[in-house]
Coordinates of C-alpha atoms in Angstrom, one line a residue:
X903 CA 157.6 135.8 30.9
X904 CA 158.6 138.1 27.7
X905 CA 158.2 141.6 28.7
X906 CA 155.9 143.8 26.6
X907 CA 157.8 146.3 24.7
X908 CA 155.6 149.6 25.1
X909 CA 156.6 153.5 23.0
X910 CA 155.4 156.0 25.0
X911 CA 155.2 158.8 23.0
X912 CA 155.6 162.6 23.9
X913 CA 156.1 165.8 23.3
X914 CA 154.9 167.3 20.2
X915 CA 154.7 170.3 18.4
X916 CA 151.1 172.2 19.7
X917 CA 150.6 174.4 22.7
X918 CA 149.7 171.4 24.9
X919 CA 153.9 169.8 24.5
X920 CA 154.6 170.6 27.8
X921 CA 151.6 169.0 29.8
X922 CA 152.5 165.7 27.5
X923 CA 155.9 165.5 29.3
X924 CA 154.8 165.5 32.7
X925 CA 151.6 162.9 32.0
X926 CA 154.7 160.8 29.6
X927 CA 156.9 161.4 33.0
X928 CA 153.8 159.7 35.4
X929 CA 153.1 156.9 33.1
X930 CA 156.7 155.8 32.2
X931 CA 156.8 155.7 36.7
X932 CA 153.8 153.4 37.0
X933 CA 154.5 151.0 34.1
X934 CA 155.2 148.0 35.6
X935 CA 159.0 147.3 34.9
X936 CA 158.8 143.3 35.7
X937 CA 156.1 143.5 32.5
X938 CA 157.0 146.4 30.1
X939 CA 160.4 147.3 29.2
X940 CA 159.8 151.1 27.8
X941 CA 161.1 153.0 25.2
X942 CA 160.4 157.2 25.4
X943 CA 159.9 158.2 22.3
X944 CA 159.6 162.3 22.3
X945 CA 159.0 164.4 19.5
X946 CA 160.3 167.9 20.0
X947 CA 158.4 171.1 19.0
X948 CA 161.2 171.3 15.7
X949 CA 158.7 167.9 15.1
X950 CA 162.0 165.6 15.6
X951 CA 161.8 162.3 17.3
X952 CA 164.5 161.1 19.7
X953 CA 164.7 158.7 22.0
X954 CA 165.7 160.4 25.4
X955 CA 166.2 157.4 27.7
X956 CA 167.1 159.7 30.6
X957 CA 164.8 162.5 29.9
X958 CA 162.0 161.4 32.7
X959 CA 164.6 160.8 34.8
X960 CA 164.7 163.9 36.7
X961 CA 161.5 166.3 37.0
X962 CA 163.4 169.4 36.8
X963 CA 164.2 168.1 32.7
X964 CA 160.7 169.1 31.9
X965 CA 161.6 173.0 32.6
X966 CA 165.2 172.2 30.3
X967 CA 163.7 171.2 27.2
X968 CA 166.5 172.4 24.9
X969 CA 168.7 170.8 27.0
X970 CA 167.8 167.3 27.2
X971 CA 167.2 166.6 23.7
X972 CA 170.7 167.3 22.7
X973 CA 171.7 163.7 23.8
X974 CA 168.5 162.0 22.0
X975 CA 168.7 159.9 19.4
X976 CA 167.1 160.6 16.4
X977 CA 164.6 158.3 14.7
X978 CA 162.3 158.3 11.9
X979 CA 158.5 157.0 13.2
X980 CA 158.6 154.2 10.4
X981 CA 161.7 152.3 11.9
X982 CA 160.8 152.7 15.8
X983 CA 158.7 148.9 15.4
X984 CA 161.0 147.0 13.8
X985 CA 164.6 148.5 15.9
X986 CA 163.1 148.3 19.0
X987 CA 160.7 145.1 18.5
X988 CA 157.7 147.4 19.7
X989 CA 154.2 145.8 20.6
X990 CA 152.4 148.9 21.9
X991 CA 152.7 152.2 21.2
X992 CA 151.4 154.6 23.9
X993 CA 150.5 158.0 22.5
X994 CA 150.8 160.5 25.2
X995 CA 150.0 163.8 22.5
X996 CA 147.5 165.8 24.0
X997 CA 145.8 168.8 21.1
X998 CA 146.5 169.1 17.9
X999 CA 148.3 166.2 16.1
X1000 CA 148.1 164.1 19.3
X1001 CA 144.4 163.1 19.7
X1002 CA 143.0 164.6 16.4
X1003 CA 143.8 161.5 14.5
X1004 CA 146.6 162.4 13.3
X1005 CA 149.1 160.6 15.0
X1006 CA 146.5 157.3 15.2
X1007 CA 146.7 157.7 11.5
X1008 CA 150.3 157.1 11.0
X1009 CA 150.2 154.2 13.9
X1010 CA 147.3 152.4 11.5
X1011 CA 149.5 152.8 8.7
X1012 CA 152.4 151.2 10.0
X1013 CA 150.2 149.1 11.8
X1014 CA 150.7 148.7 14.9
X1015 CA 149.0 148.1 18.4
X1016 CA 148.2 151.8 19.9
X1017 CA 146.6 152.4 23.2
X1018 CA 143.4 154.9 23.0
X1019 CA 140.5 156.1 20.5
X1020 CA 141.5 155.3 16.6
X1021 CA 141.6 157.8 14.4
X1022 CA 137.6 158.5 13.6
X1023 CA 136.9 159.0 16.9
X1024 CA 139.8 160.9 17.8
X1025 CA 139.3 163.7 14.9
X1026 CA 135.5 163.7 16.3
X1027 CA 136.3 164.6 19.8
X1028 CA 138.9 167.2 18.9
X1029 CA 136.5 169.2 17.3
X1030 CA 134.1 170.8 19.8
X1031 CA 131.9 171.8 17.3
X1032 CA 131.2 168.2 15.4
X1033 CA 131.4 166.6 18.9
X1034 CA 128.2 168.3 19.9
X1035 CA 126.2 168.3 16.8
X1036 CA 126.9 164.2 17.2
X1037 CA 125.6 164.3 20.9
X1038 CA 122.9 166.5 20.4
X1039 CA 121.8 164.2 17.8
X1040 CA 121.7 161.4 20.3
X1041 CA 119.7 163.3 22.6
X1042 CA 122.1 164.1 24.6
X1043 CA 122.1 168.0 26.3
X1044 CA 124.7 170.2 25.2
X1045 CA 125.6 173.9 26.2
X1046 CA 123.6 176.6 23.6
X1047 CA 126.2 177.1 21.2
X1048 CA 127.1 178.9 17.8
X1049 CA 130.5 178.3 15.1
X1050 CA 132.5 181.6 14.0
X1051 CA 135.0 181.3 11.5
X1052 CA 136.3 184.6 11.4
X1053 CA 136.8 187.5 13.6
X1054 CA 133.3 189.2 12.7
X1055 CA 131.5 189.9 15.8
X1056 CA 128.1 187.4 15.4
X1057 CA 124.6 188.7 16.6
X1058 CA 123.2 188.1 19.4
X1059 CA 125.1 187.2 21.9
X1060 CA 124.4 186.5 25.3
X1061 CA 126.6 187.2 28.0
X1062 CA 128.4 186.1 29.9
X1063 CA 129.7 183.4 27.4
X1064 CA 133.0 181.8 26.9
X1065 CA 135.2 181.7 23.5
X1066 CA 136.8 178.9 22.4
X1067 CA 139.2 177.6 20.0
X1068 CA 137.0 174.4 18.2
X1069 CA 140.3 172.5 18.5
X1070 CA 142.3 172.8 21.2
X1071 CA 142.6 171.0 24.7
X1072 CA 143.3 171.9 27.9
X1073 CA 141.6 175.0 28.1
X1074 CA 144.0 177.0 26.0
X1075 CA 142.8 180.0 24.0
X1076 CA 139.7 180.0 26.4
X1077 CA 138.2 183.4 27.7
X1078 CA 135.4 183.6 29.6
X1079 CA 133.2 187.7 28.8
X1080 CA 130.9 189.4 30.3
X1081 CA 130.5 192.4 28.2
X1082 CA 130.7 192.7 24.5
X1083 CA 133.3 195.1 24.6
X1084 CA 135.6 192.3 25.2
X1085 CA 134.3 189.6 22.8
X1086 CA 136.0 190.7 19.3
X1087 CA 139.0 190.7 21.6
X1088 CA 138.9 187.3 22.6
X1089 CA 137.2 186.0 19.1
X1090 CA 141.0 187.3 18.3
X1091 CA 142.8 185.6 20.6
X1092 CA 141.2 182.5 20.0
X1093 CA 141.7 182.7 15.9
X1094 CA 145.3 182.8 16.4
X1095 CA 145.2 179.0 17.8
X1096 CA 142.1 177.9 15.3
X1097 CA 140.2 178.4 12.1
X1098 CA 137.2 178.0 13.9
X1099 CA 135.8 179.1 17.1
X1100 CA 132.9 178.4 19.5
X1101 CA 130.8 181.1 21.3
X1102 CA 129.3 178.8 24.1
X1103 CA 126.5 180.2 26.6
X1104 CA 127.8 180.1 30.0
X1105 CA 125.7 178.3 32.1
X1106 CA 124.9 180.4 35.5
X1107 CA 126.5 178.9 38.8
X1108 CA 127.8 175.7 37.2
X1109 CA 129.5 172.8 38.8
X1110 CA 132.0 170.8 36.8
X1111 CA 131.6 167.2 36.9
X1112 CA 133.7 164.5 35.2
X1113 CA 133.6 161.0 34.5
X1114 CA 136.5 158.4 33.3
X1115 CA 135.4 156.0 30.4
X1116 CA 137.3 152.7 30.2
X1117 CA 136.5 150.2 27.4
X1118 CA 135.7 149.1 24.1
X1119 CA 133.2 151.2 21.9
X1120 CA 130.4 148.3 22.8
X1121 CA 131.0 148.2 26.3
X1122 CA 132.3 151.6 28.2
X1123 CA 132.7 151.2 31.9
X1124 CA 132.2 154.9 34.0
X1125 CA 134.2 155.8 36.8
X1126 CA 132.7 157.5 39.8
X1127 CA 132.3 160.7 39.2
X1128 CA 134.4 164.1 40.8
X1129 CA 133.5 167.6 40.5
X1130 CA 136.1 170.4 39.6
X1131 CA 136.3 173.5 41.7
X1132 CA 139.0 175.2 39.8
X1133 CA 140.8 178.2 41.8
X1134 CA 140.2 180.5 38.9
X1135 CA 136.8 181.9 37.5
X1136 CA 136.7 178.9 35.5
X1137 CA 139.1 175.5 35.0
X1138 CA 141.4 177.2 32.4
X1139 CA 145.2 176.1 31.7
X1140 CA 146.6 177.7 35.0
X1141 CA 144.2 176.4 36.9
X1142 CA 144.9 172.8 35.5
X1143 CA 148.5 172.7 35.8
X1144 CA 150.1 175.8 37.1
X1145 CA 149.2 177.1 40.5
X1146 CA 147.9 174.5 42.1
X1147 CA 145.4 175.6 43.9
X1148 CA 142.3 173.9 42.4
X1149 CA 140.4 171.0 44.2
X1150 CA 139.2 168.1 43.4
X1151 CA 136.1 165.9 45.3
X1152 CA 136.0 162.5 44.8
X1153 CA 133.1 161.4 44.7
X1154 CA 131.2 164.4 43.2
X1155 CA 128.2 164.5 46.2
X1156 CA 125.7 164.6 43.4
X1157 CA 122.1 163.0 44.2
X1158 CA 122.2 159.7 42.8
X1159 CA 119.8 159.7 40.5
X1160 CA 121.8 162.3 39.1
X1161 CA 124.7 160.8 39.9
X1162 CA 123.8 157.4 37.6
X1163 CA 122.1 159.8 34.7
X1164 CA 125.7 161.4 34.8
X1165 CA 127.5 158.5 34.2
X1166 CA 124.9 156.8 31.7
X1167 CA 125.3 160.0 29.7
X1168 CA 129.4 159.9 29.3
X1169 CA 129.1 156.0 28.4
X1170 CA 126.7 157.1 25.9
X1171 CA 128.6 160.4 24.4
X1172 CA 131.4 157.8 24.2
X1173 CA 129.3 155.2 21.9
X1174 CA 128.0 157.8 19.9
X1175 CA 131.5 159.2 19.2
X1176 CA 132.9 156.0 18.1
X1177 CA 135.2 155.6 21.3
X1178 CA 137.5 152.8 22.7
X1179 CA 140.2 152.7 25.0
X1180 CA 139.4 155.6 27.0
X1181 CA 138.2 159.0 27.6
X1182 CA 136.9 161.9 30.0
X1183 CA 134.0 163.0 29.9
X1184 CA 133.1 166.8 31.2
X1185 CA 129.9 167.9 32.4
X1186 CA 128.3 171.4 33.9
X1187 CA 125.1 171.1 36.3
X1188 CA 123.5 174.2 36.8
X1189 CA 121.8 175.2 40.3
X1190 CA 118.8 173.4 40.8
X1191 CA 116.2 174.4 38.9
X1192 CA 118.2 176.0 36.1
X1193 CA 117.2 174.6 32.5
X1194 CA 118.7 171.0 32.0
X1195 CA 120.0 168.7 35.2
X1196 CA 123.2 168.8 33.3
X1197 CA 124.9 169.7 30.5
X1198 CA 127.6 167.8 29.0
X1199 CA 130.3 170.0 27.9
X1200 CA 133.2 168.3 26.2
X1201 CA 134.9 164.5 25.6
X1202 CA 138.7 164.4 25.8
X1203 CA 139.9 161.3 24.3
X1204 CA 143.7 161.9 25.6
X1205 CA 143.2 163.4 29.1
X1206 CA 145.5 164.4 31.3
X1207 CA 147.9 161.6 32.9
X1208 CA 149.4 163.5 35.5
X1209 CA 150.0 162.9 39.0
X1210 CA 146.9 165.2 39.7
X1211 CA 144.9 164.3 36.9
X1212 CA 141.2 163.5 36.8
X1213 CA 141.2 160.5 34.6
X1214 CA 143.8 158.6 36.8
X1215 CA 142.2 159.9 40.0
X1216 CA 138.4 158.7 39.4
X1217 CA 139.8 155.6 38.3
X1218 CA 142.0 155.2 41.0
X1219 CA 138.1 155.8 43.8
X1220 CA 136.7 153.3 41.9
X1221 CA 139.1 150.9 42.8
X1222 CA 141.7 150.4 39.6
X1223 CA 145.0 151.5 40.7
X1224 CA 147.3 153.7 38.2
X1225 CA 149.8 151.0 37.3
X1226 CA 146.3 148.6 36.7
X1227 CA 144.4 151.2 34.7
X1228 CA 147.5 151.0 32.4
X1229 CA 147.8 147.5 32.4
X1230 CA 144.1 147.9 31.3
X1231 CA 144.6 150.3 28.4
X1232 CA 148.0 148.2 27.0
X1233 CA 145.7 145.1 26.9
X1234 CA 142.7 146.8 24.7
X1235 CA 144.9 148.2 22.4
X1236 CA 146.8 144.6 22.5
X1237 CA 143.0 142.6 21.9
X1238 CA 141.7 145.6 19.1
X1239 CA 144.7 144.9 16.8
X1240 CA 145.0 141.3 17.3
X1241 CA 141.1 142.1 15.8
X1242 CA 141.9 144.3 13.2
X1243 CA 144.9 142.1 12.0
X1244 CA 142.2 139.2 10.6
X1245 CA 140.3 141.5 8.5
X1246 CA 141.2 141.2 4.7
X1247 CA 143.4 144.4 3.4
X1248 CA 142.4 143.0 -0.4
X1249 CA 140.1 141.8 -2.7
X1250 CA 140.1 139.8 -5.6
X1251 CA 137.0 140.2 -8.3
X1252 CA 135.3 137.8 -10.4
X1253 CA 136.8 138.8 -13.2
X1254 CA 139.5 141.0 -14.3
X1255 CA 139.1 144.7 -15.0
X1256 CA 139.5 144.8 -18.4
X1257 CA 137.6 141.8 -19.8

């Protein structure tokens, strides 16, 4: 049987470059060799594109970044399909111009097959702000929020609350404050990454919940669902993928009521958002008795692929094994292009123009 010729692209040039290598490194190790052959494709934080076929090879690479790229060759994005024969491309570009549409843009215009969310959907979830006006339209219950786009202290504020860049993943830029004192700082901080910033209410004693999505826009499968309890005051960047030390519990022990109402929830942020492919979707529930059941917090449309990753993991309880799940994703971005490919890209009129 031909072998599927998957890109699996990495790297980039936002504050996220580094998590991409080591998700890029876990997925290049559970594509199935007897079906894909691969080609890494990274871009550098210069925005260069090589093609480092030995970069994954060793793990201590990813902390020699300068170092490795010196053997890559370079390539320009336009000629990657036709050298290499590619079918897929896998985007592995967490942030900004990964999973803000921007890099789904250039794989429509090429075209070719991509694995995750296309670009509407993509620009959508990146910004927190428009994600939540779309959910809270649909009914769905979202953290008490308010946009600042400048560093002009808004009023009122309640405290505690947490700052956040509108576009950024992975918890960078995020600072949790208790007092006002320290919320023009952070309102700072956070305008060095963003134009635009979110002042979110923190909810009181919250659990963090997540749930995989897996499917087409029309037909989102959930995961079970896992619950976060980061090692810091909250699940920010060093928490994720620095010390270690956070836990994961899989399944969440949610009631299940709750539980189901969870998981209906994501499938439908996912809809409403214009989804496909794959996403995860973050939730907080309160302490019993405090406001809403739960709150859903945030979609990430390019989540973390690591070895210790959520996305993988919840798949991985429900019974679709990490090689599977990307046998999964290859085939859906195979099936939506094959799609796209018989729509017409022209139209004659009637009559000429200029009759």
């Amino acid at each position: 049987m031909k072998k599927i010729n998957v890109a699996v692209i990495f790297g980039g040039t936002n504050t996220e470059h580094e998590v991409s290598l080591v998700s890029a490194r876990a997925i290049i190790q559970n594509l199935n060799p007897e079906k894909y052959q691969i080609l890494p494709v990274m871009i550098t934080k210069a925005n260069q594109w090589l093609t480092p076929k030995s970069f994954l090879a060793d793990p201590t690479h990813l902390r020699s970044l300068p170092e490795t790229t010196r053997s890559g060759i370079t390539v320009k994005p336009q000629e990657i399909t036709a050298a290499h024969q590619i079918d897929v491309f896998f985007p592995v570009l967490h942030g900004p111009y990964g999973e803000d549409g921007t890099i789904q843009g250039l794989l429509e215009m090429m075209p070719v097959a991509y694995v995750g969310c296309g670009v509407l959907a993509s620009a959508i979830c990146m910004d927190k702000d428009i994600q939540k006006r779309l959910c809270l339209q649909a009914g769905l219950p979202v953290v008490p929020y308010q946009v600042v786009t400048s560093a002009v202290v808004p009023d009122p504020v309640s405290f505690p609350c947490f700052v956040k860049p509108a576009n950024q993943g992975s918890s960078v830029g995020v600072t949790k404050v208790h007092r006002s004192k320290d919320l023009k700082p952070a309102l700072i901080a956070a305008f060095k990454l963003d134009t635009k910033v979110l002042i979110e209410t923190a909810v009181p004693m919250a659990r963090e919940i997540e749930c995989a999505i897996l499917g087409t826009t029309e037909h989102p499968e959930a995961s079970v669902l896992g619950e976060v309890i980061p090692s810091n005051e909250f699940y920010d960047y060093n928490a994720k993928y620095i010390d270690g030390q956070s836990q994961a519990i899989i399944p969440a022990r949610l009631p299940t009521k709750l539980a189901h109402a969870i998981q209906s929830a994501a499938q439908k942020a996912f809809i409403v958002c214009g989804g496909y492919g794959l996403a995860r979707v973050d939730f907080l529930v309160p302490k019993e008795g405090r406001g809403e059941p739960y709150y859903l917090s945030e979609l990430n449309t390019l989540p973390g692929f690591t070895t210790i990753s959520m996305y993988p993991k919840l798949w991985q309880a429900s019974g679709l094994k990490y090689a599977k799940l990307l046998d999964r994703l290859i085939d859906l971005a195979l099936n939506r292009h094959q799609q796209k490919s018989k729509l017409k890209l022209s139209y004659q009129p009637k009559s000429a123009w200029f009759d």
